[in-house]
Amino acid sequence: MKDMDVFSGASDRGPSDFDLIQEIITEYVEQPSAPFPRPGPPPADLLDQLPCSQHPRMHQQSSSQPVLVARGTAHQPNCTFPQPQLRLGNSNEMASAPPSRPGTSLSNPSRRGQGLCLPASRKSVGVSSQSRSDTEMLERILDNPKLVVVEEPKDRGMRFRYECEGRSAGSILGVSSTDTNKTQPAIEIQGPIDHIKRVTVTVSLVTKDPPHRPHPHCLVGKDCPPGSGICVVTFNPHTNRRHSFANLGIQCVRRKELDMSLQKRRSQNIEPFQNGHSKGIEDLDMNAVRLCFQCELEWEDG
């Protein structure tokens, strides 16, 4: 092209933007870096209170020296914590021991915890004997023998008779009784009887349906005290655990004598189920009763 200048890369227009950026980066890299701000030193009084192992200056000096350890060895902390001091003393200084339970005796009950590490004294031996006796009594209660009715009374086929009839009330037969083999209601004492001296069984009549209450009809027979309406037998279970009630009959009471008969049970303290005597007698079933057996155990030690 005629009369025109040719433009070259090194023109007179000055440095380009790329050159300026490169110059700024070069100056920033060559400039020495300023240190970052650090926290100030702790107060002097706090440094004086720290142990030597926790002093920052001592820690820096100790940590600057490299230490070679075997592979697999756990890291040991440089900072150690103060351990509480344990005060050792005799058993008389155990003030932190828990208080004794009520009913237990220590060698000196005036001080709490005293005598817990001392040999047992005569008084503690007495407590052990008492505890052993209580344990035996508890085992005796838990292992009490029980009364089991092994022969139930026959539920039908017996007629109640009035006293004014002048005839025998008959005998209550057992449920397994037959024409050729007569049986009677029977009980048996089952369980441990080692320390039992005597067994007393009281038999009374109660209502058929629950709640079972004393029934005004009376039991009569050879083991029934006259006019009591109940049967009381006493036997030694070591001789025979089982007892059969032979010649035990039922005598019915007239309507006008119901209150008097129940009053007699009340005076004898015959209330097996504690359901009360004062409820009405209008709903009583006079044609059905149940036998109730109460057992009292007499122990050898009274």
Coordinates of C-alpha atoms in Angstrom, one line a residue:
M1 CA 0.0 0.0 0.0
K2 CA 1.3 3.4 -0.9
D3 CA 2.1 6.2 1.5
M4 CA 1.3 4.0 4.6
D5 CA 3.5 3.0 7.6
V6 CA 3.9 -0.6 8.5
F7 CA 3.1 -1.3 12.2
S8 CA 5.5 -3.5 14.1
G9 CA 5.2 -5.3 17.6
A10 CA 7.7 -2.7 19.1
S11 CA 5.6 0.3 18.5
D12 CA 5.8 3.6 20.3
R13 CA 2.4 3.1 22.0
G14 CA 4.0 1.9 25.3
P15 CA 3.8 -1.4 27.3
S16 CA 0.8 -3.6 26.9
D17 CA -1.5 -4.8 29.7
F18 CA 0.2 -8.2 29.7
D19 CA 3.5 -6.6 30.5
L20 CA 2.0 -4.6 33.4
I21 CA 0.5 -7.8 35.0
Q22 CA 3.8 -9.6 34.6
E23 CA 5.6 -6.8 36.3
I24 CA 3.2 -6.7 39.3
I25 CA 3.5 -10.5 39.8
T26 CA 7.3 -10.3 39.7
E27 CA 7.5 -7.5 42.3
Y28 CA 5.1 -9.4 44.6
V29 CA 7.2 -12.6 44.4
E30 CA 10.5 -10.8 45.0
Q31 CA 9.1 -8.8 48.0
P32 CA 9.9 -10.4 51.4
S33 CA 6.9 -11.8 53.2
A34 CA 5.8 -10.2 56.5
P35 CA 5.3 -12.5 59.5
F36 CA 1.7 -13.5 60.5
P37 CA 0.4 -12.1 63.8
R38 CA 0.7 -14.4 66.8
P39 CA -1.0 -14.4 70.2
G40 CA 0.8 -12.6 73.0
P41 CA 2.6 -14.4 75.8
P42 CA 0.6 -15.5 78.9
P43 CA 0.7 -13.5 82.1
A44 CA 3.8 -14.1 84.2
D45 CA 1.9 -15.1 87.4
L46 CA 0.2 -17.9 85.4
L47 CA 3.5 -19.2 84.1
D48 CA 4.8 -19.3 87.7
Q49 CA 1.9 -21.5 88.8
L50 CA 2.4 -24.1 86.1
P51 CA 4.7 -27.1 86.7
C52 CA 7.9 -27.4 84.8
S53 CA 6.5 -30.1 82.6
Q54 CA 3.7 -27.7 81.4
H55 CA 5.8 -24.6 81.0
P56 CA 5.6 -23.4 77.4
R57 CA 9.3 -22.5 77.2
M58 CA 10.3 -25.8 78.7
H59 CA 7.9 -27.6 76.4
Q60 CA 9.4 -25.9 73.3
Q61 CA 12.9 -26.8 74.4
S62 CA 12.0 -30.4 75.0
S63 CA 10.0 -30.8 71.9
S64 CA 12.8 -29.3 69.7
Q65 CA 14.9 -32.4 70.3
P66 CA 13.9 -35.3 68.2
V67 CA 13.4 -38.7 69.9
L68 CA 13.5 -42.0 68.1
V69 CA 10.9 -44.6 69.2
A70 CA 10.2 -48.1 68.0
R71 CA 7.5 -48.7 65.4
G72 CA 4.2 -49.4 67.0
T73 CA 4.9 -47.6 70.2
A74 CA 2.1 -45.5 71.5
H75 CA 2.6 -41.8 71.6
Q76 CA 3.5 -40.5 75.1
P77 CA 1.9 -37.1 75.9
N78 CA 4.3 -34.4 76.8
C79 CA 1.8 -32.8 79.2
T80 CA 1.3 -34.5 82.5
F81 CA -1.7 -33.9 84.8
P82 CA -1.5 -33.6 88.5
Q83 CA -2.6 -36.8 90.3
P84 CA -4.9 -36.7 93.4
Q85 CA -3.2 -37.6 96.6
L86 CA -4.5 -40.7 98.3
R87 CA -4.5 -40.7 102.0
L88 CA -4.0 -44.1 103.6
G89 CA -5.2 -44.7 107.1
N90 CA -6.5 -47.3 109.3
S91 CA -10.1 -48.5 109.5
N92 CA -10.9 -46.0 112.2
E93 CA -10.4 -43.1 109.8
M94 CA -12.8 -44.4 107.1
A95 CA -15.2 -41.5 107.5
S96 CA -16.5 -41.9 104.0
A97 CA -17.7 -45.5 104.6
P98 CA -21.5 -45.9 104.1
P99 CA -23.6 -46.0 107.3
S100 CA -24.5 -49.3 108.6
R101 CA -28.0 -50.7 108.1
P102 CA -30.5 -50.6 110.9
G103 CA -30.3 -53.6 113.1
T104 CA -26.7 -54.4 112.4
S105 CA -24.1 -53.9 115.1
L106 CA -20.5 -52.9 114.6
S107 CA -17.6 -53.1 117.1
N108 CA -18.1 -49.4 118.0
P109 CA -21.4 -48.0 116.8
S110 CA -20.6 -44.5 118.1
R111 CA -18.5 -43.7 115.0
R112 CA -19.6 -44.3 111.4
G113 CA -17.6 -46.8 109.5
Q114 CA -15.4 -47.7 112.4
G115 CA -14.6 -51.4 112.8
L116 CA -15.5 -52.4 109.2
C117 CA -12.1 -53.9 108.6
L118 CA -11.6 -55.3 112.1
P119 CA -12.1 -58.9 113.1
A120 CA -15.6 -59.8 114.2
S121 CA -16.2 -59.2 117.9
R122 CA -18.5 -61.1 120.2
K123 CA -21.3 -58.7 119.5
S124 CA -21.0 -59.3 115.7
V125 CA -20.9 -63.0 116.2
G126 CA -24.2 -62.6 118.0
V127 CA -25.6 -60.7 115.1
S128 CA -24.4 -63.4 112.7
S129 CA -26.2 -66.0 114.8
Q130 CA -29.3 -63.9 114.8
S131 CA -29.1 -63.5 111.1
R132 CA -28.7 -67.2 110.7
S133 CA -31.7 -67.7 112.9
D134 CA -33.7 -65.2 110.8
T135 CA -32.6 -67.0 107.6
E136 CA -33.7 -70.4 109.0
M137 CA -37.1 -68.8 110.0
L138 CA -37.5 -67.4 106.5
E139 CA -36.7 -70.7 104.9
R140 CA -39.1 -72.4 107.2
I141 CA -41.9 -69.9 106.2
L142 CA -41.2 -70.3 102.5
D143 CA -41.0 -74.1 102.8
N144 CA -44.1 -74.4 105.0
P145 CA -46.0 -77.6 104.6
K146 CA -49.4 -77.4 103.1
L147 CA -52.8 -79.0 103.7
V148 CA -54.1 -80.9 100.7
V149 CA -57.6 -82.4 100.4
V150 CA -56.8 -85.8 99.0
E151 CA -60.4 -87.1 99.2
E152 CA -63.2 -84.6 98.3
P153 CA -66.6 -85.0 100.0
K154 CA -69.4 -86.5 97.9
D155 CA -71.5 -83.7 96.5
R156 CA -74.8 -85.5 96.3
G157 CA -76.8 -88.2 98.0
M158 CA -76.9 -86.9 101.6
R159 CA -79.9 -85.5 103.4
F160 CA -79.6 -82.8 106.0
R161 CA -81.5 -83.6 109.2
Y162 CA -82.8 -81.3 111.9
E163 CA -81.8 -81.7 115.5
C164 CA -85.5 -82.2 116.5
E165 CA -85.8 -85.3 114.3
G166 CA -83.8 -87.2 116.9
R167 CA -82.0 -89.3 114.2
S168 CA -78.4 -89.5 113.4
A169 CA -77.2 -86.9 110.8
G170 CA -75.4 -89.7 109.0
S171 CA -71.8 -89.5 107.7
I172 CA -70.3 -87.5 104.9
L173 CA -68.9 -89.9 102.3
G174 CA -65.9 -89.4 100.0
V175 CA -66.3 -88.8 96.3
S176 CA -64.8 -92.2 95.5
S177 CA -67.1 -94.0 97.9
T178 CA -69.0 -97.0 96.5
D179 CA -71.6 -99.4 97.9
T180 CA -68.9 -101.9 98.8
N181 CA -66.1 -99.5 99.7
K182 CA -67.0 -96.6 101.9
T183 CA -64.6 -93.7 102.0
Q184 CA -64.6 -90.4 104.0
P185 CA -63.2 -86.9 103.3
A186 CA -59.5 -87.0 103.9
I187 CA -56.6 -84.5 104.1
E188 CA -52.9 -84.9 104.0
I189 CA -50.0 -82.7 105.2
Q190 CA -47.5 -82.4 102.3
G191 CA -44.1 -80.8 102.5
P192 CA -41.3 -80.7 105.1
I193 CA -42.4 -81.6 108.6
D194 CA -39.0 -81.9 110.3
H195 CA -39.7 -79.2 112.9
I196 CA -43.4 -79.7 113.2
K197 CA -44.7 -81.1 116.5
R198 CA -48.4 -81.1 116.1
V199 CA -51.1 -80.2 113.5
T200 CA -54.6 -78.9 114.4
V201 CA -57.2 -78.9 111.7
T202 CA -60.6 -77.0 112.1
V203 CA -63.4 -77.9 109.8
S204 CA -66.4 -75.6 109.4
L205 CA -69.2 -75.1 106.9
V206 CA -69.2 -72.2 104.5
T207 CA -71.6 -71.0 101.7
K208 CA -71.4 -72.8 98.3
D209 CA -70.8 -69.7 96.2
P210 CA -68.2 -67.0 96.6
P211 CA -67.6 -64.9 98.5
H212 CA -67.5 -67.8 101.0
R213 CA -69.1 -66.9 104.3
P214 CA -69.8 -69.0 107.4
H215 CA -72.9 -71.2 106.9
P216 CA -75.4 -71.5 109.8
H217 CA -75.6 -75.3 109.4
C218 CA -73.6 -77.3 111.9
L219 CA -71.2 -80.2 111.8
V220 CA -71.8 -83.0 114.3
G221 CA -69.7 -86.1 115.1
K222 CA -67.2 -87.6 117.5
D223 CA -64.6 -84.8 116.9
C224 CA -67.2 -82.0 117.2
P225 CA -67.5 -80.3 120.6
P226 CA -71.1 -80.3 121.7
G227 CA -73.0 -77.3 120.4
S228 CA -70.0 -75.9 118.6
G229 CA -71.0 -76.7 115.0
I230 CA -67.4 -77.2 114.0
C231 CA -65.0 -80.2 114.0
V232 CA -61.5 -80.0 115.5
V233 CA -58.8 -82.7 115.2
T234 CA -55.2 -82.8 116.4
F235 CA -52.7 -85.3 115.2
N236 CA -48.9 -85.9 114.8
P237 CA -47.8 -85.7 111.2
H238 CA -44.7 -87.8 111.9
T239 CA -47.0 -90.7 112.8
N240 CA -49.4 -90.3 109.9
R241 CA -49.6 -87.4 107.4
R242 CA -53.2 -88.3 106.4
H243 CA -56.4 -88.0 108.4
S244 CA -59.8 -89.2 107.4
F245 CA -63.0 -87.6 108.9
A246 CA -65.2 -90.5 109.8
N247 CA -68.7 -90.2 111.4
L248 CA -68.9 -86.5 110.4
G249 CA -72.4 -85.4 109.7
I250 CA -74.3 -82.1 108.9
Q251 CA -77.2 -80.9 111.0
C252 CA -79.4 -78.2 109.5
V253 CA -80.7 -75.2 111.4
R254 CA -84.2 -73.8 111.2
R255 CA -84.8 -70.3 109.9
K256 CA -85.5 -68.7 113.2
E257 CA -82.1 -70.1 114.5
L258 CA -80.0 -68.8 111.7
D259 CA -78.9 -65.6 113.5
M260 CA -78.1 -67.5 116.7
S261 CA -76.0 -70.1 114.8
L262 CA -74.0 -67.4 113.0
Q263 CA -73.5 -65.5 116.3
K264 CA -72.0 -68.7 117.7
R265 CA -69.5 -68.8 114.8
R266 CA -68.6 -65.2 115.5
S267 CA -67.9 -65.9 119.2
Q268 CA -65.6 -68.8 118.1
N269 CA -63.8 -66.5 115.7
I270 CA -64.6 -68.8 112.8
E271 CA -64.2 -66.6 109.8
P272 CA -61.9 -68.4 107.3
F273 CA -62.2 -65.9 104.4
Q274 CA -62.8 -62.7 106.4
N275 CA -65.9 -61.8 104.4
G276 CA -68.0 -60.7 107.3
H277 CA -70.9 -62.1 109.3
S278 CA -73.2 -59.1 109.0
K279 CA -74.4 -59.7 105.4
G280 CA -77.9 -60.7 104.8
I281 CA -79.0 -64.3 105.2
E282 CA -81.9 -64.1 102.8
D283 CA -79.7 -65.1 99.9
L284 CA -78.2 -68.2 101.7
D285 CA -78.6 -71.5 100.0
M286 CA -79.9 -73.8 102.8
N287 CA -79.5 -76.9 100.7
A288 CA -75.8 -76.7 99.7
V289 CA -72.7 -76.2 101.8
R290 CA -68.9 -76.5 101.5
L291 CA -66.4 -77.9 103.9
C292 CA -63.6 -75.5 104.9
F293 CA -60.4 -76.9 106.4
Q294 CA -58.1 -74.6 108.4
C295 CA -54.7 -75.8 109.5
E296 CA -52.5 -74.6 112.4
L297 CA -48.9 -75.8 112.8
E298 CA -47.3 -76.2 116.2
W299 CA -43.5 -76.0 115.9
E300 CA -41.0 -77.8 118.2
D301 CA -39.5 -74.5 119.4
G302 CA -42.9 -73.1 120.2

